Amino acid sequence: MGFSLRELADLCGARLEGDGERIVRGPATLDRAGADEVSFLANPRYAGLMASTRAAGVVVAEDAVVERRDLALLRAEDPNRCFTRVVAAFAAQRPVPEPGVRAGAHVDPGARLGADVSIGPGAVVERDADVGDGAVLLPGSYVGVGASIGAGSTLGAGAALLDGVTVGARCTIHAGAVVGADGFGFEPTREGWVKIPQCGTVVVEDDVEIGANTTIDRARFGATRIGRGTKIDNLVHVAHNVEIGADSVVAAQAGIAGSARIDERVVIGGQVGVAGHVRIASGVRLAGQSGAYGDITEPGDYLDTPARPRREALRRMASAGRAEELAKRVRELERRLERLEGDGR
Amino acid sequence: MGFSLRELADLCGARLEGDGERIVRGPATLDRAGADEVSFLANPRYAGLMASTRAAGVVVAEDAVVERRDLALLRAEDPNRCFTRVVAAFAAQRPVPEPGVRAGAHVDPGARLGADVSIGPGAVVERDADVGDGAVLLPGSYVGVGASIGAGSTLGAGAALLDGVTVGARCTIHAGAVVGADGFGFEPTREGWVKIPQCGTVVVEDDVEIGANTTIDRARFGATRIGRGTKIDNLVHVAHNVEIGADSVVAAQAGIAGSARIDERVVIGGQVGVAGHVRIASGVRLAGQSGAYGDITEPGDYLDTPARPRREALRRMASAGRAEELAKRVRELERRLERLEGDGR
Amino acid sequence: MGFSLRELADLCGARLEGDGERIVRGPATLDRAGADEVSFLANPRYAGLMASTRAAGVVVAEDAVVERRDLALLRAEDPNRCFTRVVAAFAAQRPVPEPGVRAGAHVDPGARLGADVSIGPGAVVERDADVGDGAVLLPGSYVGVGASIGAGSTLGAGAALLDGVTVGARCTIHAGAVVGADGFGFEPTREGWVKIPQCGTVVVEDDVEIGANTTIDRARFGATRIGRGTKIDNLVHVAHNVEIGADSVVAAQAGIAGSARIDERVVIGGQVGVAGHVRIASGVRLAGQSGAYGDITEPGDYLDTPARPRREALRRMASAGRAEELAKRVRELERRLERLEGDGR
């Protein structure tokens, strides 16, 4: 649970100056670092903090001038990139469950388990479910009847893949996420709302990440689909029959209504709403809290509710604040005009 | 796990043309259907897809002209309604847990279980809890001390009914929903926020659906109440002492603050916010992302923040974009007026 | 499960008039109370309800004039404060799990349990985890490897503290909350989004409340921090490296993006969005649905998207609606000016 500064220097190809034997327990910013932490200086703006930092060692540029003798330095061409490797090394020390079905896990005899899967206590795998090689099911997670999760994927604590849902390889489904609840569809009748049967499924392709407590509903029929490499943050709602293309990003608390189609490499900001049946073209970026109520066919930045191209939206916002000033000028014009009209009589 | 086309035709009263022995595994749209799927053509706009669809059979209108011989047809007066029955038939094939208390379930000896209940592994039923006939508690769900769930209701994976909460008959509480957490009430004091005790409960009437990861808080005292037949989507927040009437609909990620009263047959769009103590009259429809900050007493469509009647809101939005054009006209007026005033001197 | 009216009168120092032996089962408003409930009259506006209330007893002011003989009265100087004590007495009757590790709980032998902890069935405590004296872990909750929860804290049903996360003393983490999921960070590359390792943690200080299904992500490195006494409602998203000071309040469905710093005693309304890296000063109150996209350095009320000081925002909103009226006046000016210009020729 820690590295010597020498190990870290070797790991990211930095040149070590000073005491390489000191053990550090984690990375930190210069102002926050304690005596058992390693920090970095990439932006010259923070150079002043070098005098006071309590870090054991600091990743700095090749040519950085540092006057303190008590500070070990890890000199690198690109301190940012070097420090990212340092962070990755510590991240790799986070505990990983060992393979095996632990006591307290409930695996139906009719489920298929790949090699080296890890299933925690309280996790449930139902009949006809399929768990790929090396998949990790954390405690309390659920793989429903006929659902599958691919090789190397992780299902977080309490996360649920409901019946028939498919998750690809190398996916991370964070704690509490629910994949495959019924789509929200009801028909109005005289006796009240009658449920529209939801017999479809959800297909999550490879390399997808789905955030904590996010919900992705199953299709009415066919599949709600999350494309390869797409990353979804926490508390996002993806409704039935939505299709999201590859390599898109959906930030926290965004909501995508039924049958919307999000193309590839779309970026959806936090708390954004996308209306039902709307299509969002590849390369569109929707700013936080905006609302897309119609198709967006051109790539670019959009904001506001309803969402407009960024320039138009900013002009409109500026304009909205001008009415007050305009009112003054109109009042002045009216006064002057009245005077002129009086003169003319 | 499948139906012959003949079975489906019989089931929805359609007249079969072509090979009724083919087995189909699910419904699909014309463009997405595979050779083991059944599709439908209701909107003439999609008639062109009939030439290329790979479906085994298609539900069509009585008088539809179809030239392909390889395609089985299910002719019906109302193809939409017929296809809904087909979808329902497949939906009914989704796995239903068998009655019984499975190994790994924890049922307190002081709980009351009705006939034919199904309780999955990891589900917990506490003392004095009451589970109605035929209720289904999926794995990892929780019924707290003295809580009850009515006959024929389903509690999704990991969903929680906390102590004393009451859920009626034929309700569906989806995975991860939390019913009965403390209302959010704190009193400011010199020593910081002091918790206001929340000793009330939640009453969910019959035929209610509550979405995945939705939260419904218990009342400070008395009850937070969800009326009969009301449908609530995913990730919705219903605060303490809210009352929602019968047959209302609340879309995903909407939030209803403390003590708000929503009448019957209200429709609340996605990501809507309703402020505390506000009253929303029967027949009101709040568009997505709008915010109701005062009482709404007349039925009809409302949008914007703060929410206004639809026509007024649209006029206002149009108006907000006009200031720029007005500014130009005012500038022009000022110029012309100056010239006139100069002439007069 | 109930109190005599005499017990309640003693408990809140009220003077009893009438039958003190009647047992009441809970508090209620005057109009809702049943014959086994106790109510209160603090606001003279509701005095009319005294004639019809079915309550067994009512907390009233010292000098209140009440004509009904069948109603027991609890006379108090401050009926509000007295009734709050009554409510608290009933709230204290809510079931509290008894100390002990119940059957079906999974506690790793390498975990440290304090005295008198209560661990429900299906709860999982991993190795190196630390559970403080008197802490309560409800069924299905999860304490990850090396995570800790302080003395007297409660972890709700299905709530998860992931590996290494620290929760202080006397905290309440409600059902379904997830503390310590990975921060949402990805680097764009030619091969798609590459995950930025998240090796930090979450530190929740003492006396914090975290709502149901809320998510608080771990830091990239260092810690996401929730200050002492801060209260967070349901379905809130707190991103990686956010820091919230002491005694702040965050209402339901608000979202705080990465590295934002919220100072002490900030009040964040429901569905508010705070952008990444933004700083919100002590004493700021952000109204519901507003969006803070830049630093806010002065205390006070803010609303709108982007958030502005309350007065400015209200003026702006009023102004936005005026363009239509201005357009009329400009048209009129144009007509009159044209006439004048014609005259001059």
XYZ file of N, CA, C and O in Angstrom, chain A residues 27-29 32 40 83-84 87-88 90-91 94-96 102-104 121-122 138-139 157 174-176 209 212-213 229 231-235 247-253 267 271 288-289 317-318 320-321 323-324 326-327 330-331 333-334 337-338 340-341, chain C residues 106 108 124 126-127 142 145 160 162-163 176 178 180-182 184 186 192-193 195 197-199 213-215 217-218 220-222 225 235-237 243 253-255 261 271-273 289-291 293 305-306 315-316 319-320 322 326 329-330 333 336-337 340:
488
model
N -1.111 10.295 -4.178
C -0.862 11.577 -4.835
C -1.705 12.669 -4.179
O -2.733 12.380 -3.585
N -1.262 13.912 -4.301
C -2.008 15.034 -3.733
C -1.588 16.316 -4.441
O -0.541 16.372 -5.082
N -2.409 17.343 -4.324
C -2.010 18.651 -4.845
C -0.944 19.246 -3.919
O -0.822 18.850 -2.761
N -2.247 20.531 -0.573
C -2.916 19.547 0.274
C -1.995 18.424 0.726
O -2.326 17.658 1.630
N 2.738 17.253 -7.809
C 3.272 17.605 -9.111
C 3.123 19.099 -9.366
O 2.262 19.762 -8.797
N 2.582 12.433 -14.000
C 1.787 12.343 -12.778
C 0.548 11.477 -12.973
O 0.116 10.765 -12.065
N -0.011 11.512 -14.188
C -1.153 10.645 -14.476
C -0.760 9.182 -14.281
O -1.533 8.376 -13.765
N -0.702 8.500 -10.595
C -2.064 8.309 -10.093
C -2.575 6.919 -10.483
O -3.175 6.209 -9.675
N -2.299 6.534 -11.720
C -2.756 5.219 -12.183
C -2.141 4.105 -11.345
O -2.805 3.101 -11.052
N -1.304 4.230 -8.197
C -2.028 4.146 -6.930
C -3.439 3.580 -7.142
O -3.936 2.787 -6.342
N -4.070 3.997 -8.239
C -5.417 3.496 -8.520
C -5.401 1.974 -8.670
O -6.324 1.277 -8.252
N -6.035 -0.094 -5.650
C -7.359 -0.233 -5.025
C -7.728 -1.716 -4.998
O -7.398 -2.475 -5.906
N -8.395 -2.144 -3.939
C -8.654 -3.574 -3.778
C -9.490 -4.145 -4.921
O -10.473 -3.533 -5.333
N -9.075 -5.277 -5.418
C -9.836 -5.972 -6.460
C -10.276 -7.312 -5.863
O -9.459 -8.031 -5.306
N -18.020 -16.294 -3.389
C -17.882 -16.209 -1.929
C -19.137 -16.724 -1.221
O -20.226 -16.766 -1.801
N -18.944 -17.109 0.008
C -20.082 -17.556 0.823
C -21.119 -16.452 0.859
O -20.782 -15.276 0.952
N -22.364 -16.837 0.759
C -23.421 -15.844 0.803
C -23.844 -15.373 -0.578
O -24.793 -14.613 -0.705
N -20.718 -11.822 -1.592
C -21.853 -12.219 -0.758
C -23.081 -11.380 -1.085
O -22.978 -10.181 -1.358
N -24.218 -12.009 -1.086
C -25.466 -11.296 -1.354
C -25.737 -11.078 -2.827
O -26.835 -10.669 -3.190
N -20.057 -7.499 -7.589
C -19.856 -7.071 -6.201
C -21.048 -7.454 -5.329
O -22.118 -7.814 -5.839
N -20.867 -7.390 -4.013
C -21.923 -7.807 -3.091
C -23.255 -7.138 -3.386
O -23.325 -5.944 -3.683
N -21.797 -2.818 -6.414
C -22.614 -3.229 -5.276
C -24.063 -2.817 -5.497
O -24.358 -1.665 -5.781
N -21.768 0.764 -12.406
C -21.500 1.177 -11.030
C -22.649 0.821 -10.081
O -23.758 0.482 -10.496
N -22.323 0.974 -8.800
C -23.249 0.579 -7.732
C -24.635 1.179 -7.933
O -24.790 2.345 -8.285
N -25.647 0.388 -7.687
C -27.014 0.873 -7.678
C -27.643 1.126 -9.027
O -28.825 1.475 -9.106
N -19.343 2.420 -19.741
C -19.388 2.659 -18.295
C -20.743 3.289 -17.965
O -21.193 4.210 -18.652
N -23.345 5.293 -11.128
C -24.082 4.849 -9.947
C -25.525 5.345 -9.985
O -25.794 6.498 -10.315
N -26.441 4.459 -9.656
C -27.871 4.758 -9.564
C -28.482 5.281 -10.864
O -29.571 5.869 -10.852
N -18.220 1.811 -26.115
C -17.334 2.864 -25.654
C -18.031 4.084 -25.079
O -17.370 5.034 -24.663
N -19.887 6.436 -22.416
C -19.714 6.584 -20.970
C -20.886 7.380 -20.405
O -21.169 8.492 -20.879
N -21.542 6.827 -19.407
C -22.718 7.449 -18.804
C -22.449 7.661 -17.323
O -21.982 6.759 -16.637
N -22.744 8.846 -16.845
C -22.459 9.246 -15.470
C -23.586 8.792 -14.522
O -24.462 8.028 -14.911
N -23.561 9.293 -13.308
C -24.525 8.897 -12.264
C -25.923 9.471 -12.499
O -26.078 10.560 -13.046
N -26.930 8.763 -12.014
C -28.303 9.271 -11.910
C -28.877 9.731 -13.244
O -29.751 10.592 -13.308
N -19.108 5.779 -28.389
C -18.222 6.845 -27.926
C -18.928 8.149 -27.592
O -18.349 9.230 -27.714
N -20.159 8.066 -27.162
C -20.832 9.258 -26.663
C -20.620 9.375 -25.157
O -20.141 8.448 -24.508
N -20.938 10.549 -24.638
C -20.757 10.808 -23.208
C -22.034 11.459 -22.675
O -22.530 12.413 -23.263
N -22.554 10.954 -21.572
C -23.757 11.523 -20.973
C -23.450 11.862 -19.511
O -23.184 10.965 -18.711
N -23.472 13.144 -19.176
C -23.107 13.564 -17.823
C -24.267 13.359 -16.842
O -25.403 13.070 -17.237
N -23.972 13.549 -15.582
C -24.878 13.176 -14.492
C -26.243 13.836 -14.609
O -26.380 14.985 -14.999
N -27.269 13.082 -14.246
C -28.637 13.558 -14.108
C -29.271 13.994 -15.418
O -30.340 14.589 -15.408
N -21.922 14.605 -26.978
C -21.630 14.904 -25.571
C -22.857 15.593 -24.960
O -23.261 16.659 -25.418
N -27.741 17.228 -16.322
C -29.121 17.698 -16.171
C -29.781 18.095 -17.489
O -30.820 18.756 -17.486
N -24.855 21.808 -20.218
C -25.587 21.428 -19.011
C -26.923 22.144 -18.886
O -27.052 23.316 -19.232
N -27.936 21.441 -18.408
C -29.280 21.962 -18.159
C -30.042 22.362 -19.414
O -31.150 22.885 -19.312
N -29.624 35.422 -25.090
C -29.549 35.707 -23.659
C -29.164 37.167 -23.428
O -29.731 37.844 -22.568
N -28.192 37.631 -24.187
C -27.772 39.027 -24.047
C -28.963 39.917 -24.373
O -29.272 40.874 -23.662
N -32.129 39.266 -24.200
C -33.229 39.181 -23.238
C -33.035 40.187 -22.111
O -33.987 40.712 -21.547
N -31.798 40.511 -21.810
C -31.536 41.444 -20.732
C -31.630 42.903 -21.167
O -31.544 43.809 -20.346
N -34.175 44.518 -22.762
C -35.496 45.130 -22.908
C -35.641 46.339 -21.986
O -36.246 47.351 -22.358
N -35.052 46.257 -20.828
C -35.173 47.333 -19.865
C -34.541 48.620 -20.414
O -35.140 49.700 -20.365
N -33.928 49.256 -23.509
C -34.710 49.679 -24.676
C -35.939 50.473 -24.253
O -36.296 51.483 -24.877
N -36.564 50.016 -23.178
C -37.778 50.690 -22.706
C -37.465 52.145 -22.379
O -38.239 53.059 -22.706
N -37.102 54.076 -25.614
C -38.390 54.281 -26.275
C -39.150 55.405 -25.580
O -39.747 56.280 -26.229
N -39.105 55.413 -24.247
C -39.775 56.470 -23.497
C -39.207 57.840 -23.896
O -39.936 58.795 -24.145
N -37.701 58.602 -26.697
C -38.125 58.892 -28.071
C -39.546 59.450 -28.091
O -39.854 60.409 -28.800
N -40.419 58.833 -27.301
C -41.810 59.273 -27.273
C -41.916 60.722 -26.812
O -42.671 61.522 -27.355
N -40.546 63.036 -29.554
C -41.439 63.063 -30.697
C -42.665 63.931 -30.390
O -43.110 64.728 -31.225
N -43.162 63.777 -29.175
C -44.309 64.569 -28.760
C -43.990 66.051 -28.877
O -44.806 66.860 -29.344
N -41.722 67.470 -30.798
C -41.641 67.835 -32.222
C -43.027 68.004 -32.830
O -43.300 68.957 -33.560
N -43.920 67.021 -32.492
C -45.264 67.087 -33.045
C -45.962 68.366 -32.573
O -46.667 69.026 -33.328
N -22.925 -10.600 6.442
C -21.624 -11.146 6.057
C -20.537 -10.192 6.518
O -20.324 -9.151 5.891
N -16.590 -9.774 7.224
C -15.273 -10.368 7.013
C -14.533 -10.436 8.354
O -14.606 -9.500 9.144
N -23.114 -6.405 4.156
C -21.777 -6.956 3.938
C -20.739 -5.966 4.456
O -20.773 -4.789 4.098
N -16.636 -5.610 4.566
C -15.455 -6.239 3.975
C -14.235 -6.130 4.911
O -14.266 -5.422 5.914
N -13.164 -6.761 4.521
C -11.926 -6.739 5.325
C -11.413 -5.313 5.493
O -11.585 -4.472 4.620
N -23.714 -1.984 2.483
C -22.382 -2.474 2.119
C -21.300 -1.538 2.628
O -21.349 -0.329 2.380
N -14.026 -2.634 1.318
C -12.693 -2.888 1.867
C -12.080 -1.582 2.377
O -11.984 -0.602 1.646
N -24.393 2.001 0.051
C -23.058 1.438 -0.154
C -21.962 2.460 0.130
O -21.970 3.556 -0.428
N -18.194 2.523 -0.602
C -17.240 1.705 -1.355
C -15.845 1.781 -0.736
O -15.607 2.514 0.219
N -14.915 1.023 -1.280
C -13.609 0.821 -0.651
C -12.911 2.125 -0.242
O -12.776 3.044 -1.037
N -29.999 3.247 -0.269
C -29.659 3.331 -1.685
C -28.592 4.341 -2.041
O -28.188 4.427 -3.210
N -24.985 5.925 -2.643
C -23.721 5.313 -3.050
C -22.597 6.317 -2.806
O -22.562 7.383 -3.429
N -18.641 6.873 -3.013
C -17.333 6.370 -3.413
C -17.263 5.679 -4.754
O -16.260 5.034 -5.065
N -18.292 5.844 -5.589
C -18.163 5.327 -6.962
C -17.103 6.169 -7.688
O -16.784 7.286 -7.274
N -16.567 5.631 -8.756
C -15.528 6.340 -9.503
C -15.997 7.701 -9.983
O -17.105 7.831 -10.505
N -16.204 10.652 -12.709
C -16.494 10.505 -14.143
C -15.425 11.261 -14.925
O -15.547 12.459 -15.168
N -12.696 10.880 -18.295
C -12.214 10.130 -19.455
C -11.431 11.063 -20.346
O -11.793 12.233 -20.490
N -11.021 6.321 -28.787
C -12.216 6.549 -27.954
C -11.822 7.094 -26.593
O -10.705 7.561 -26.393
N -12.746 7.042 -25.668
C -12.526 7.591 -24.331
C -11.702 6.623 -23.488
O -12.048 5.459 -23.377
N -10.281 5.845 -19.719
C -10.611 6.175 -18.318
C -9.441 6.834 -17.599
O -8.309 6.362 -17.668
N -7.757 7.266 -14.205
C -7.870 6.507 -12.950
C -8.343 7.398 -11.816
O -7.955 8.563 -11.722
N -9.184 6.851 -10.980
C -9.728 7.581 -9.839
C -9.235 6.880 -8.581
O -9.805 5.885 -8.161
N -8.171 7.398 -7.999
C -7.585 6.696 -6.855
C -7.848 7.393 -5.540
O -7.350 6.964 -4.503
N -30.622 7.295 -2.356
C -30.194 7.177 -3.756
C -29.321 8.344 -4.229
O -29.155 8.555 -5.436
N -28.773 9.104 -3.294
C -27.790 10.134 -3.649
C -26.456 9.468 -3.966
O -26.141 8.402 -3.440
N -25.668 10.095 -4.853
C -24.361 9.525 -5.205
C -23.256 10.546 -4.954
O -23.368 11.698 -5.370
N -19.213 10.808 -5.551
C -18.101 10.114 -6.203
C -16.766 10.344 -5.499
O -16.525 11.407 -4.935
N -15.900 9.366 -5.612
C -14.553 9.496 -5.048
C -13.710 10.449 -5.903
O -13.969 10.637 -7.104
N -10.448 12.021 -7.933
C -9.406 11.486 -8.821
C -8.205 11.149 -7.956
O -7.688 10.040 -7.996
N -7.746 12.093 -7.156
C -6.854 11.776 -6.038
C -7.207 12.775 -4.949
O -7.881 13.760 -5.203
N -6.728 12.515 -3.731
C -7.199 13.315 -2.609
C -8.611 12.865 -2.257
O -8.923 11.680 -2.372
N -15.109 15.861 -0.325
C -15.270 16.100 1.114
C -16.630 16.736 1.412
O -17.010 17.718 0.771
N -31.265 11.835 -4.185
C -30.982 11.869 -5.631
C -30.066 13.013 -6.034
O -30.105 13.488 -7.164
N -29.241 13.448 -5.093
C -28.251 14.491 -5.387
C -27.015 13.826 -5.977
O -26.661 12.701 -5.612
N -26.352 14.528 -6.898
C -25.091 14.043 -7.448
C -23.959 14.966 -7.019
O -23.996 16.164 -7.282
N -15.755 19.824 -2.861
C -15.638 20.024 -1.417
C -16.806 20.886 -0.962
O -17.020 21.965 -1.498
N -32.053 16.314 -5.912
C -31.787 16.308 -7.365
C -30.848 17.413 -7.800
O -30.670 17.629 -9.001
N -30.217 18.123 -6.864
C -29.175 19.058 -7.271
C -27.962 18.267 -7.740
O -27.770 17.116 -7.358
N -27.157 18.902 -8.601
C -25.955 18.246 -9.103
C -24.777 19.185 -8.997
O -24.875 20.347 -9.401
N -16.243 24.015 -5.348
C -16.064 24.202 -3.901
C -17.221 25.002 -3.348
O -17.426 26.156 -3.715
N -32.790 20.556 -7.726
C -32.523 20.528 -9.176
C -31.544 21.605 -9.629
O -31.428 21.887 -10.825
N -30.830 22.218 -8.697
C -29.802 23.195 -9.070
C -28.622 22.471 -9.715
O -28.307 21.336 -9.374
N -27.962 23.147 -10.661
C -26.710 22.641 -11.204
C -25.569 23.586 -10.860
O -25.701 24.797 -11.050
N -33.685 24.892 -9.321
C -33.534 24.838 -10.794
C -32.554 25.861 -11.338
O -32.381 25.953 -12.557
N -31.886 26.647 -10.494
C -30.915 27.602 -11.037
C -29.622 26.877 -11.415
O -29.424 25.708 -11.087
N -28.758 27.592 -12.145
C -27.506 26.995 -12.596
C -26.345 27.936 -12.336
O -26.313 29.032 -12.891
N -22.807 28.887 -13.087
C -21.790 28.565 -14.083
C -20.505 29.352 -13.886
O -19.579 29.235 -14.668
N -30.728 30.756 -14.707
C -29.618 30.065 -15.351
C -29.074 30.943 -16.459
O -29.819 31.211 -17.409
N -27.853 31.477 -16.401
C -26.939 31.358 -15.269
C -27.432 32.160 -14.069
O -28.136 33.164 -14.245
N -35.716 41.379 -12.164
C -35.846 42.495 -13.095
C -35.729 41.980 -14.527
O -36.489 42.355 -15.409
N -34.755 41.090 -14.715
C -34.522 40.531 -16.032
C -35.713 39.720 -16.525
O -36.099 39.797 -17.690
N -38.383 42.063 -17.461
C -37.976 42.714 -18.706
C -38.196 41.800 -19.912
O -38.665 42.232 -20.968
N -37.887 40.522 -19.738
C -37.991 39.590 -20.861
C -39.412 39.547 -21.394
O -39.645 39.343 -22.583
N -41.373 42.077 -21.603
C -41.810 43.391 -22.051
C -41.599 43.639 -23.526
O -42.078 44.644 -24.072
N -43.057 46.680 -25.983
C -42.123 47.631 -26.592
C -42.278 47.658 -28.103
O -42.230 48.712 -28.735
N -44.986 49.900 -29.123
C -44.654 51.313 -28.981
C -43.683 51.757 -30.075
O -43.780 52.868 -30.595
N -42.770 50.906 -30.447
C -41.813 51.250 -31.504
C -42.547 51.404 -32.839
O -42.298 52.334 -33.612
N -44.213 54.661 -32.818
C -43.222 55.731 -33.019
C -42.845 55.848 -34.490
O -42.734 56.955 -35.051
N -45.592 57.601 -36.434
C -45.673 59.043 -36.168
C -44.487 59.768 -36.793
O -44.641 60.863 -37.350
N -43.325 59.151 -36.714
C -42.126 59.798 -37.252
C -42.240 59.937 -38.762
O -41.890 60.972 -39.347
N -44.343 62.838 -39.548
C -43.598 64.106 -39.327
C -42.612 64.380 -40.449
O -42.511 65.490 -40.954
